[in-house]
C-alpha positions as semicolon CSV with decimal commas, in nm:
position;residue;x (nm);y (nm);z (nm)
1;S;0,547;1,828;1,264
2;M;0,310;1,551;1,160
3;D;0,227;1,258;1,388
4;W;0,250;0,908;1,243
5;T;-0,017;0,641;1,286
6;P;0,127;0,361;1,503
7;A;0,163;0,011;1,358
8;P;-0,101;-0,250;1,453
9;E;-0,025;-0,440;1,772
10;A;-0,177;-0,774;1,666
11;S;0,080;-1,052;1,629
12;L;0,076;-1,251;1,302
13;T;0,253;-1,590;1,294
14;A;0,247;-1,902;1,077
15;V;0,296;-2,271;1,146
16;S;0,262;-2,600;0,965
17;A;-0,093;-2,734;0,995
18;A;0,050;-3,082;1,051
19;D;0,224;-2,997;1,377
20;G;0,094;-2,654;1,478
21;G;-0,162;-2,770;1,732
22;A;-0,541;-2,760;1,712
23;V;-0,668;-2,512;1,452
24;E;-0,997;-2,482;1,640
25;D;-0,819;-2,355;1,953
26;A;-0,907;-1,986;1,900
27;D;-1,200;-1,749;1,947
28;L;-1,232;-1,711;1,567
29;V;-1,146;-1,982;1,314
30;I;-1,125;-1,890;0,944
31;V;-1,107;-2,171;0,690
32;G;-0,978;-2,086;0,342
33;V;-1,134;-2,275;0,050
34;F;-1,085;-2,284;-0,325
35;A;-1,383;-2,334;-0,552
36;P;-1,345;-2,616;-0,805
37;A;-1,264;-2,520;-1,162
38;K;-1,581;-2,412;-1,342
39;D;-1,744;-2,619;-1,610
40;E;-1,822;-2,377;-1,893
41;K;-2,113;-2,593;-2,008
42;D;-2,444;-2,472;-1,872
43;E;-2,258;-2,272;-1,609
44;E;-2,545;-2,028;-1,573
45;E;-2,809;-2,292;-1,518
46;K;-2,609;-2,545;-1,322
47;E;-2,704;-2,572;-0,958
48;M;-2,420;-2,516;-0,711
49;D;-2,261;-2,846;-0,608
50;P;-2,198;-2,902;-0,235
51;I;-1,859;-2,772;-0,126
52;V;-1,580;-3,031;-0,119
53;L;-1,342;-2,983;0,173
54;T;-1,005;-3,157;0,187
55;G;-0,721;-3,210;0,430
56;K;-0,743;-3,042;0,768
57;A;-1,057;-2,854;0,662
58;K;-1,233;-3,185;0,602
59;E;-1,116;-3,319;0,938
60;L;-1,241;-3,005;1,113
61;D;-1,575;-3,025;0,931
62;E;-1,621;-3,386;1,038
63;A;-1,536;-3,299;1,399
64;L;-1,804;-3,029;1,382
65;G;-2,063;-3,267;1,241
66;G;-2,058;-3,117;0,892
67;A;-2,120;-2,762;1,013
68;L;-1,873;-2,606;0,765
69;T;-2,037;-2,782;0,471
70;E;-2,374;-2,659;0,595
71;L;-2,239;-2,304;0,634
72;A;-2,127;-2,306;0,270
73;A;-2,461;-2,448;0,155
74;E;-2,664;-2,186;0,345
75;N;-2,465;-1,908;0,177
76;S;-2,412;-2,077;-0,160
77;K;-2,562;-1,798;-0,368
78;A;-2,338;-1,525;-0,227
79;F;-2,032;-1,733;-0,137
80;Q;-2,023;-1,952;-0,450
81;N;-1,811;-2,213;-0,269
82;G;-1,532;-1,954;-0,238
83;G;-1,522;-1,867;-0,608
84;S;-1,456;-1,498;-0,538
85;A;-1,121;-1,432;-0,368
86;G;-1,162;-1,245;-0,042
87;S;-1,531;-1,329;0,002
88;V;-1,643;-1,458;0,341
89;T;-1,948;-1,624;0,489
90;P;-2,126;-1,491;0,796
91;A;-1,980;-1,620;1,122
92;M;-2,123;-1,941;1,266
93;R;-2,113;-1,980;1,643
94;I;-2,063;-2,323;1,795
95;V;-2,077;-2,379;2,170
96;G;-1,841;-2,649;2,290
97;S;-1,897;-2,907;2,560
98;N;-1,906;-2,806;2,925
99;N;-2,064;-2,473;2,824
100;K;-1,733;-2,333;2,704
101;K;-1,721;-1,998;2,527
102;A;-1,872;-2,016;2,179
103;K;-1,622;-2,027;1,895
104;R;-1,688;-1,855;1,565
105;Y;-1,621;-2,012;1,227
106;I;-1,597;-1,832;0,893
107;L;-1,526;-1,966;0,544
108;L;-1,288;-1,755;0,335
109;G;-1,306;-1,770;-0,044
110;L;-0,973;-1,804;-0,227
111;G;-1,110;-1,797;-0,580
112;V;-1,136;-2,071;-0,840
113;E;-0,866;-2,336;-0,810
114;D;-0,607;-2,347;-1,088
115;K;-0,379;-2,648;-1,046
116;D;-0,143;-2,536;-1,323
117;T;-0,027;-2,203;-1,178
118;N;0,076;-2,055;-0,845
119;V;-0,181;-1,857;-0,652
120;E;-0,177;-1,495;-0,775
121;S;-0,055;-1,216;-0,548
122;A;-0,389;-1,037;-0,587
123;T;-0,568;-1,343;-0,443
124;I;-0,327;-1,363;-0,152
125;M;-0,367;-0,994;-0,070
126;K;-0,746;-1,017;-0,089
127;A;-0,727;-1,305;0,158
128;G;-0,504;-1,105;0,396
129;S;-0,739;-0,807;0,382
130;A;-1,043;-1,030;0,438
131;V;-0,886;-1,185;0,748
132;A;-0,811;-0,838;0,888
133;S;-1,169;-0,727;0,819
134;A;-1,311;-1,038;0,983
135;C;-1,098;-0,980;1,293
136;H;-1,235;-0,626;1,309
137;D;-1,599;-0,715;1,240
138;Q;-1,610;-0,997;1,495
139;K;-1,604;-0,810;1,824
140;K;-1,456;-0,945;2,146
141;V;-1,227;-1,183;1,960
142;G;-0,887;-1,221;2,125
143;S;-0,736;-1,488;1,901
144;C;-0,783;-1,599;1,543
145;N;-0,660;-1,909;1,361
146;V;-0,661;-1,925;0,981
147;L;-0,642;-2,259;0,800
148;L;-0,507;-2,233;0,445
149;P;-0,502;-2,522;0,196
150;S;-0,190;-2,678;0,047
151;Q;-0,201;-2,459;-0,267
152;M;-0,114;-2,160;-0,045
153;E;0,257;-2,231;-0,008
154;A;0,447;-2,043;0,260
155;D;0,728;-1,923;0,032
156;N;0,478;-1,769;-0,210
157;I;0,219;-1,615;0,018
158;L;0,351;-1,497;0,355
159;K;0,500;-1,161;0,254
160;A;0,198;-1,055;0,045
161;F;-0,050;-1,186;0,304
162;S;0,130;-0,999;0,583
163;T;0,142;-0,675;0,382
164;A;-0,230;-0,683;0,305
165;F;-0,325;-0,791;0,657
166;H;-0,131;-0,517;0,833
167;S;-0,229;-0,250;0,577
168;S;-0,597;-0,331;0,623
169;L;-0,571;-0,259;0,996
170;Y;-0,476;0,104;0,923
171;A;-0,705;0,361;1,084
172;D;-0,617;0,731;1,088
173;N;-0,738;0,863;1,423
174;R;-0,496;1,155;1,449
175;Y;-0,767;1,416;1,400
176;R;-1,066;1,229;1,544
177;T;-1,212;1,266;1,891
178;G;-1,470;1,094;2,105
179;K;-1,688;0,830;1,941
180;K;-1,536;0,893;1,598
181;V;-1,212;0,723;1,702
182;E;-1,202;0,376;1,543
183;L;-0,945;0,113;1,631
184;K;-0,927;-0,179;1,388
185;A;-0,946;-0,527;1,543
186;E;-0,860;-0,376;1,880
187;D;-0,940;-0,692;2,078
188;V;-0,735;-0,932;1,864
189;K;-0,394;-1,013;2,008
190;T;-0,282;-1,313;1,801
191;I;-0,348;-1,434;1,445
192;Q;-0,195;-1,767;1,349
193;L;-0,187;-1,910;0,999
194;F;-0,205;-2,290;0,974
195;L;-0,048;-2,385;0,641
196;E;-0,125;-2,728;0,501
197;S;0,172;-2,686;0,268
198;G;0,401;-2,676;0,572
199;V;0,678;-2,424;0,639
200;S;1,044;-2,445;0,542
201;S;1,188;-2,291;0,859
202;D;1,084;-2,065;1,144
203;E;1,344;-1,810;1,033
204;D;1,201;-1,788;0,681
205;V;0,848;-1,750;0,818
206;T;0,948;-1,476;1,061
207;S;1,143;-1,292;0,791
208;A;0,862;-1,303;0,534
209;I;0,598;-1,184;0,780
210;A;0,828;-0,908;0,909
211;T;0,901;-0,788;0,554
212;G;0,528;-0,770;0,483
213;A;0,473;-0,569;0,800
214;Q;0,756;-0,331;0,703
215;L;0,600;-0,275;0,360
216;A;0,270;-0,203;0,535
217;K;0,444;0,058;0,753
218;G;0,553;0,233;0,435
219;V;0,196;0,225;0,304
220;S;0,077;0,362;0,639
221;L;0,312;0,660;0,616
222;A;0,194;0,733;0,261
223;K;-0,166;0,735;0,383
224;D;-0,075;0,957;0,677
225;I;0,081;1,213;0,444
226;V;-0,211;1,239;0,201
227;N;-0,463;1,243;0,488
228;A;-0,293;1,525;0,678
229;P;-0,451;1,872;0,639
230;H;-0,235;2,156;0,512
231;N;-0,237;2,340;0,843
232;V;-0,054;2,036;0,986
233;L;0,155;1,927;0,688
234;N;0,327;2,188;0,471
235;S;0,657;2,173;0,286
236;E;0,857;2,232;0,604
237;S;0,685;1,962;0,808
238;L;0,717;1,721;0,513
239;A;1,092;1,785;0,529
240;D;1,076;1,698;0,901
241;T;0,899;1,375;0,807
242;A;1,181;1,291;0,565
243;K;1,438;1,355;0,838
244;R;1,251;1,115;1,067
245;V;1,247;0,847;0,794
246;A;1,626;0,875;0,776
247;A;1,668;0,880;1,154
248;E;1,466;0,557;1,193
249;S;1,647;0,372;0,913
250;G;1,931;0,248;1,129
251;G;2,184;0,453;0,936
252;S;2,099;0,308;0,594
253;I;1,937;0,634;0,471
254;T;2,084;0,984;0,472
255;C;1,877;1,299;0,436
256;E;1,965;1,621;0,255
257;I;1,726;1,918;0,247
258;L;1,803;2,194;-0,003
259;G;1,664;2,537;0,086
260;K;1,575;2,825;-0,141
261;E;1,933;2,954;-0,179
262;E;2,073;2,609;-0,265
263;C;1,798;2,561;-0,522
264;E;1,876;2,903;-0,671
265;E;2,243;2,805;-0,700
266;R;2,133;2,505;-0,907
267;G;1,912;2,722;-1,127
268;M;1,585;2,550;-1,030
269;G;1,370;2,829;-1,170
270;A;1,074;2,607;-1,261
271;Y;1,036;2,467;-0,908
272;L;1,102;2,800;-0,737
273;G;0,853;2,973;-0,966
274;V;0,575;2,756;-0,822
275;A;0,698;2,803;-0,465
276;R;0,701;3,185;-0,482
277;G;0,344;3,230;-0,364
278;S;0,371;3,026;-0,044
279;E;0,431;3,154;0,308
280;T;0,656;2,852;0,376
281;Q;0,999;2,815;0,223
282;P;1,051;2,550;-0,049
283;Q;1,208;2,229;0,078
284;F;1,389;2,014;-0,178
285;I;1,408;1,670;-0,015
286;H;1,675;1,417;-0,110
287;L;1,699;1,083;0,074
288;T;1,972;0,835;-0,022
289;Y;1,967;0,466;0,064
290;K;2,287;0,263;0,036
291;P;2,337;-0,100;0,144
292;K;2,565;-0,125;0,447
293;D;2,806;-0,364;0,275
294;G;2,873;-0,101;0,005
295;D;2,810;-0,347;-0,279
296;I;2,605;-0,148;-0,533
297;K;2,497;-0,310;-0,860
298;K;2,246;-0,049;-0,974
299;K;2,137;0,304;-0,893
300;V;1,768;0,400;-0,911
301;G;1,571;0,718;-0,849
302;I;1,217;0,762;-0,721
303;V;1,080;1,112;-0,771
304;G;0,744;1,225;-0,633
305;K;0,532;1,534;-0,683
306;G;0,517;1,718;-0,352
307;L;0,253;1,992;-0,374
308;L;0,132;2,011;-0,015
309;F;-0,162;2,218;-0,129
310;D;-0,266;2,332;-0,474
311;T;-0,504;2,625;-0,509
312;G;-0,436;2,638;-0,882
313;G;-0,257;2,970;-0,838
314;Y;-0,401;3,266;-1,027
315;N;-0,579;3,016;-1,253
316;V;-0,764;2,928;-0,936
317;K;-0,947;2,599;-0,907
318;T;-1,323;2,633;-0,927
319;S;-1,409;2,293;-0,778
320;M;-1,274;2,022;-0,546
321;M;-1,017;2,251;-0,388
322;E;-1,084;2,083;-0,052
323;L;-0,922;1,769;-0,196
324;M;-0,601;1,941;-0,297
325;K;-0,414;1,830;0,014
326;F;-0,394;1,504;-0,188
327;D;-0,167;1,669;-0,445
328;C;0,133;1,538;-0,254
329;G;0,033;1,178;-0,332
330;G;0,350;1,118;-0,532
331;A;0,567;1,248;-0,249
332;A;0,370;1,034;-0,004
333;A;0,443;0,722;-0,210
334;V;0,811;0,814;-0,232
335;L;0,856;0,871;0,142
336;G;0,650;0,561;0,219
337;A;0,878;0,360;-0,008
338;A;1,183;0,513;0,161
339;R;1,051;0,409;0,502
340;A;0,997;0,052;0,383
341;I;1,338;0,037;0,212
342;G;1,507;0,169;0,526
343;D;1,349;-0,112;0,727
344;I;1,399;-0,394;0,476
345;Q;1,747;-0,282;0,358
346;P;1,766;-0,468;0,025
347;P;2,117;-0,553;-0,102
348;G;2,283;-0,440;-0,422
349;V;2,090;-0,120;-0,492
350;E;2,143;0,249;-0,423
351;A;1,814;0,438;-0,417
352;H;1,755;0,813;-0,435
353;F;1,421;0,950;-0,315
354;V;1,356;1,303;-0,441
355;V;1,069;1,540;-0,360
356;A;1,052;1,910;-0,459
357;A;0,813;2,013;-0,182
358;C;0,617;2,340;-0,194
359;E;0,266;2,485;-0,221
360;N;0,091;2,650;-0,516
361;M;-0,063;2,955;-0,353
362;I;-0,170;3,308;-0,444
363;N;-0,003;3,629;-0,325
364;A;0,178;3,929;-0,469
365;K;0,489;3,717;-0,541
366;A;0,314;3,424;-0,705
367;M;0,374;3,339;-1,069
368;V;0,113;3,455;-1,317
369;P;0,008;3,336;-1,664
370;S;0,262;3,446;-1,930
371;D;0,562;3,420;-1,693
372;I;0,867;3,252;-1,848
373;L;1,066;3,031;-1,612
374;T;1,408;2,872;-1,667
375;A;1,459;2,516;-1,541
376;S;1,790;2,384;-1,405
377;N;1,886;2,232;-1,742
378;G;1,849;2,571;-1,913
379;K;1,515;2,496;-2,075
380;T;1,271;2,791;-2,077
381;I;0,903;2,733;-1,999
382;E;0,615;2,972;-2,067
383;V;0,343;2,947;-1,805
384;L;0,005;2,956;-1,979
385;N;-0,186;2,814;-1,682
386;T;-0,064;2,833;-1,322
387;D;-0,264;2,520;-1,238
388;A;-0,021;2,314;-1,447
389;E;0,233;2,354;-1,168
390;G;0,320;1,991;-1,104
391;R;0,524;1,944;-1,419
392;L;0,726;2,255;-1,330
393;T;0,834;2,116;-0,991
394;M;0,894;1,773;-1,142
395;A;1,115;1,916;-1,417
396;D;1,384;2,032;-1,175
397;A;1,344;1,722;-0,956
398;L;1,401;1,493;-1,256
399;V;1,706;1,690;-1,369
400;F;1,847;1,656;-1,016
401;A;1,790;1,279;-1,009
402;D;1,952;1,241;-1,349
403;K;2,244;1,484;-1,339
404;E;2,331;1,512;-0,971
405;C;2,242;1,161;-0,847
406;G;2,339;0,976;-1,166
407;C;2,043;0,738;-1,151
408;E;2,035;0,467;-1,417
409;S;1,655;0,446;-1,407
410;I;1,402;0,688;-1,260
411;I;1,041;0,627;-1,156
412;E;0,833;0,944;-1,132
413;L;0,508;0,936;-0,932
414;S;0,259;1,222;-0,945
415;T;-0,102;1,333;-0,937
416;L;-0,055;1,543;-1,250
417;T;-0,400;1,531;-1,407
418;G;-0,749;1,405;-1,336
419;A;-0,770;1,304;-1,702
420;C;-0,574;0,987;-1,618
421;M;-0,837;0,894;-1,362
422;M;-1,109;0,957;-1,617
423;A;-0,933;0,724;-1,862
424;L;-0,831;0,439;-1,629
425;G;-1,050;0,475;-1,321
426;K;-0,949;0,519;-0,958
427;K;-0,766;0,190;-0,907
428;M;-0,515;0,189;-1,192
429;C;-0,220;0,415;-1,265
430;G;-0,108;0,522;-1,610
431;V;0,250;0,448;-1,714
432;W;0,437;0,666;-1,965
433;T;0,781;0,555;-2,080
434;D;0,965;0,498;-2,406
435;D;1,185;0,232;-2,241
436;D;1,033;-0,109;-2,314
437;D;1,249;-0,288;-2,057
438;L;1,147;-0,050;-1,780
439;A;0,782;-0,077;-1,885
440;K;0,809;-0,458;-1,862
441;D;0,965;-0,431;-1,515
442;I;0,675;-0,213;-1,397
443;E;0,422;-0,451;-1,550
444;D;0,582;-0,746;-1,368
445;I;0,595;-0,554;-1,041
446;S;0,226;-0,466;-1,077
447;K;0,140;-0,835;-1,099
448;V;0,341;-0,914;-0,787
449;T;0,208;-0,628;-0,574
450;G;-0,149;-0,619;-0,700
451;D;-0,113;-0,246;-0,776
452;K;-0,260;-0,219;-1,125
453;S;-0,091;-0,019;-1,400
454;W;-0,152;0,043;-1,771
455;R;0,106;0,160;-2,022
456;M;-0,026;0,452;-2,221
């Protein structure tokens, strides 16, 4: 079975800046700043104005004799008064009276201020990632306080900030030894956000931060799956991973694994045709989440491509085969989402997570070009290229989600072709759907999560 990377141990909390104590009472102090709205006239030639700090940041700057203003001025060319979200200045060390331990101060850019709209999720997540990176880069730091201006309202930012912060502390050391082992921000024990906007209640703060951390745990599992080599993670050990997701869900998720015989009974000839060449048995994974109160308003399916390794089959790959452990990226996203859903337990929705797990290998039983396979809906498929295997496994998985689970909407995630990466780059996914409402939902979700998508 595959080991899972443990969650970060650092504690993230948030308080109102007005009554949360002294922001400077930490080894590392990070001050978030917005750059003023740009004047389009002569923007190129205009010399950078001195940074204008407000609120608690101004008070802190005055207490430090203008050191924060000077820090921004010394790094004005690169920092641009915080005009680029997630940018940071170098750390400035200030030794207190009585020869106390030096404290470190960093300015964190939050982008250009826009008074007419809420701060975008992408900005918030860049800030969370930057804080995590700063905690890692500044060695021997046990505590960190982060001062955020009034535009960063608790209700809007805490979940996204927490998700990005915890995700950025991920480090996969499962297969590293000796000096190659890297622990992110290993010395930091506490990170406290000081919000000038205030906080509504301690319960809301705790809930939002916890939800962000739970989403990050799902992301961590997805990374663990795509990082694992095939001699550790095959279709059978992926099924074990799914069972563990269900076991740790507090009873909100059930797990069903269909073996070869059960798939044959359902006529899954497309999926089983791909699986024929592998030494491990196909594992058709089906996780079901249901809210504990039984109140279900909609039923959704999330289907992921689960090729644990793809040689290309008899149309063998001639390059980049060492990367083909990544061909389970869709399955990784699905199981990561299931882990997060099992922790968060959203109301009103029944979710089905489906992965047709197998490998595309070469042996005497493997499919060959010109084979004709029959999918579970009776459709026949002529195999012209055995390296187009993903759509064969997905065909039977989608039929299952539709016919057997009765899902009202289905999201399919897969690494089907490098052509999509050539068209959109490495940081944007392509979306194919003829349902305009579903496309709009995905577009809106992309804006909230910061995960970019483009409808094709």
